[in-house]
Every structure is written in structure tokens, then in C-alpha cells.
Amino acid sequence: MVQMADREYIPAIMRYIGQLAESANASAACGVEPIVQKKLLSELNECLKSAREACEILEKETLQAEQKKEGPEQAAAFRKYVVPAMEKLRKPVDQAECIVDRSFWPVPTYADLIFEV
């Protein structure tokens, strides 16, 4: 999950942030206040920050769980610490998926899976 976030989702969010920033700058250069672009940039920046922080937590929790004795002790550590850390990473990525243009998103969206498969 960390690799997917670091190699696919976070770069896609950053590329779209770049596109929005270009659009905001172009609008401002024309004398138009880029209100929507700024709002989306702010929302995506928060998603990006939260996703990266969640990746760090997930990496740490996974390493700690892997060090437990194999079997029930390790399984309990994964369930108690790793699964919640995964959920914390999923939340900002899911939020970003609703904002990032479909052409930037690296995997099929939920809508693609539901309506186009």
C-alpha cells in the first residue's frame, strides 16, 4: 500500500496540483481571480500532506508488527496497528480521487469499476 501511494497516487496528485497551479497562474495573468483553482489546490495539498504522513506511519507500524513473533502475536499487531494505519492512508487518497482529473488518476476509479466493467 505504501508503494502504491508513493509511486502512483502521490505523484498523480502532485501532477494535478501542477496543472491547477498553471491554470491559476494563467487566470491571474489575465486579471481573473482563480478562486476555484485555489480552493482545489488547497484541498489537494491537504490530501497530499495527509497521505505522505499516513505513509510514514504505515511504514513504521508495519516494521514494528513484522518484528513480533510469527503467529497470533504478529497477527494481532497487524490487526491492531497496521490495519488502522492503512485506513488512515486510504482516506486522503480517496478524497483526492474525487478531485483529481480522471486522466491523471493511475488506476480505475470506483466509478469506473462500478459502471464501466
Short mmCIF file of N, CA, C and O in Angstrom, two decimals, residues 2 51-61:
data_model
loop_
_atom_site.label_atom_id
_atom_site.label_comp_id
_atom_site.label_asym_id
_atom_site.label_seq_id
_atom_site.Cartn_x
_atom_site.Cartn_y
_atom_site.Cartn_z
N VAL A 2 1.95 1.23 0.77
CA VAL A 2 2.86 2.38 0.79
C VAL A 2 3.48 2.58 -0.59
O VAL A 2 3.57 3.71 -1.08
N ALA A 51 -1.64 12.14 3.09
CA ALA A 51 -1.25 10.85 2.51
C ALA A 51 0.21 10.54 2.82
O ALA A 51 0.56 9.41 3.19
N ARG A 52 1.08 11.51 2.68
CA ARG A 52 2.50 11.27 2.94
C ARG A 52 2.74 10.96 4.42
O ARG A 52 3.51 10.07 4.76
N GLU A 53 2.09 11.70 5.30
CA GLU A 53 2.21 11.43 6.74
C GLU A 53 1.69 10.03 7.07
O GLU A 53 2.29 9.30 7.86
N ALA A 54 0.57 9.65 6.46
CA ALA A 54 0.00 8.33 6.70
C ALA A 54 0.92 7.23 6.18
O ALA A 54 1.00 6.15 6.79
N CYS A 55 1.61 7.48 5.08
CA CYS A 55 2.59 6.50 4.57
C CYS A 55 3.69 6.26 5.59
O CYS A 55 4.08 5.11 5.83
N GLU A 56 4.18 7.32 6.17
CA GLU A 56 5.25 7.19 7.17
C GLU A 56 4.77 6.38 8.38
O GLU A 56 5.50 5.52 8.88
N ILE A 57 3.58 6.65 8.83
CA ILE A 57 3.02 5.91 9.97
C ILE A 57 2.83 4.44 9.61
O ILE A 57 3.18 3.55 10.39
N LEU A 58 2.29 4.19 8.42
CA LEU A 58 2.06 2.81 7.99
C LEU A 58 3.38 2.04 7.89
O LEU A 58 3.46 0.88 8.31
N GLU A 59 4.40 2.68 7.36
CA GLU A 59 5.71 2.02 7.27
C GLU A 59 6.22 1.65 8.66
O GLU A 59 6.70 0.53 8.88
N LYS A 60 6.12 2.57 9.59
CA LYS A 60 6.58 2.34 10.95
C LYS A 60 5.80 1.21 11.62
O LYS A 60 6.38 0.30 12.21
N GLU A 61 4.48 1.25 11.51
CA GLU A 61 3.64 0.23 12.14
C GLU A 61 3.89 -1.15 11.52
O GLU A 61 3.89 -2.16 12.23
#
